[in-house]
């Protein structure tokens, strides 16, 4: 769904929920719907791999990043560093480099995909997360990423957490691009997250409910 249509839907939904409350209680009670809005946001988020061209405005990215760093993290060590790249030249040059070694005939060569735009699942804004290795660091960075993708979805912004490009990002070939991210000494690139306005509306991937058990 296009961004404008999604915003209209969200506005419509909020109006409907507030109107219902007004009718039932005679007062606006948005508090009642807070949990519904949160659950709806979590349940409707999808990983997005097709985007509109527009770069996510930096003021919105700043809110998403702030939500990220407010994630719970072991002993509040915040063992992460975050870099945001919305320079399309950086993304294009890196993608060209990534593709340059690939065999054109390989069945999984992304160049065969007519919708392929870049190696970050086509997103126009990329967040790179590096971690300071430690007992809780990977978990902490995962929670940071979780907060960010869910906060983004609340703004109608799609995202996809990406581990696949990391091996290439750490290769000798990509070193100038990793260096440009200027992570501090001792920090290791862990993941990328692509962000942008969705140009697809994927179904939810099935979840395995049997993995949940209450213990009596
Ligand atoms: C740690 C992690 C690594 C992931 N790496 C990739 C990736 O490299 N490429 C990709 O397309 N999706 C990647 N994903 C997205 C998952 O494929 C996606 O979250 C999963 O299929 C569930 O779909 P959903 O996010 O739409 O609910 C990754 C997700 C996580 C959490």
PDB file of C-alpha atoms and ligand atoms in Angstrom, residues 45-47 49 121 160-164 205 207, ligand 1:
ATOM      1  CA  UNK A  45       4.955  -5.393  11.002  1.00  0.00           C
ATOM      2  CA  UNK A  46       6.561  -7.302   8.175  1.00  0.00           C
ATOM      3  CA  UNK A  47      10.043  -7.409   6.753  1.00  0.00           C
ATOM      4  CA  UNK A  49      12.052  -5.851   0.554  1.00  0.00           C
ATOM      5  CA  UNK A 121      17.069  -5.573  -0.010  1.00  0.00           C
ATOM      6  CA  UNK A 160      14.357  -5.471   7.052  1.00  0.00           C
ATOM      7  CA  UNK A 161      17.039  -6.663   9.438  1.00  0.00           C
ATOM      8  CA  UNK A 162      19.931  -7.908   7.308  1.00  0.00           C
ATOM      9  CA  UNK A 163      22.736 -10.240   8.283  1.00  0.00           C
ATOM     10  CA  UNK A 164      23.506 -11.526   4.772  1.00  0.00           C
ATOM     11  CA  UNK A 205       5.034 -15.552   7.713  1.00  0.00           C
ATOM     12  CA  UNK A 207       4.535 -18.740  13.330  1.00  0.00           C
TER      13      UNK A 207
HETATM   14  C1  LIG B   1      18.858 -11.701  12.851  1.00  0.00           C
HETATM   15  C2  LIG B   1      18.091 -11.558  11.549  1.00  0.00           C
HETATM   16  C3  LIG B   1      18.752 -11.642  10.339  1.00  0.00           C
HETATM   17  C4  LIG B   1      18.044 -11.479   9.154  1.00  0.00           C
HETATM   18  N1  LIG B   1      18.736 -11.467   7.966  1.00  0.00           N
HETATM   19  C5  LIG B   1      18.058 -11.276   6.810  1.00  0.00           C
HETATM   20  C6  LIG B   1      18.768 -11.178   5.572  1.00  0.00           C
HETATM   21  O1  LIG B   1      19.979 -11.234   5.517  1.00  0.00           O
HETATM   22  N2  LIG B   1      18.053 -11.000   4.440  1.00  0.00           N
HETATM   23  C7  LIG B   1      16.684 -10.886   4.454  1.00  0.00           C
HETATM   24  O2  LIG B   1      16.083 -10.717   3.403  1.00  0.00           O
HETATM   25  N3  LIG B   1      15.977 -10.955   5.639  1.00  0.00           N
HETATM   26  C8  LIG B   1      16.640 -11.142   6.794  1.00  0.00           C
HETATM   27  N4  LIG B   1      15.954 -11.177   7.991  1.00  0.00           N
HETATM   28  C9  LIG B   1      14.475 -11.026   7.994  1.00  0.00           C
HETATM   29  C10 LIG B   1      13.787 -12.365   8.261  1.00  0.00           C
HETATM   30  O3  LIG B   1      13.848 -13.155   7.111  1.00  0.00           O
HETATM   31  C11 LIG B   1      12.338 -12.112   8.699  1.00  0.00           C
HETATM   32  O4  LIG B   1      12.330 -11.357   9.875  1.00  0.00           O
HETATM   33  C12 LIG B   1      11.568 -13.421   8.944  1.00  0.00           C
HETATM   34  O5  LIG B   1      11.445 -14.159   7.743  1.00  0.00           O
HETATM   35  C13 LIG B   1      10.164 -13.178   9.510  1.00  0.00           C
HETATM   36  O6  LIG B   1       9.420 -12.341   8.655  1.00  0.00           O
HETATM   37  P1  LIG B   1       8.805 -10.954   9.173  1.00  0.00           P
HETATM   38  O7  LIG B   1       9.951 -10.096   9.648  1.00  0.00           O
HETATM   39  O8  LIG B   1       8.118 -10.349   7.985  1.00  0.00           O
HETATM   40  O9  LIG B   1       7.865 -11.267  10.285  1.00  0.00           O
HETATM   41  C14 LIG B   1      16.642 -11.306   9.186  1.00  0.00           C
HETATM   42  C15 LIG B   1      15.992 -11.196  10.420  1.00  0.00           C
HETATM   43  C16 LIG B   1      16.699 -11.307  11.585  1.00  0.00           C
HETATM   44  C17 LIG B   1      15.978 -11.110  12.895  1.00  0.00           C
END
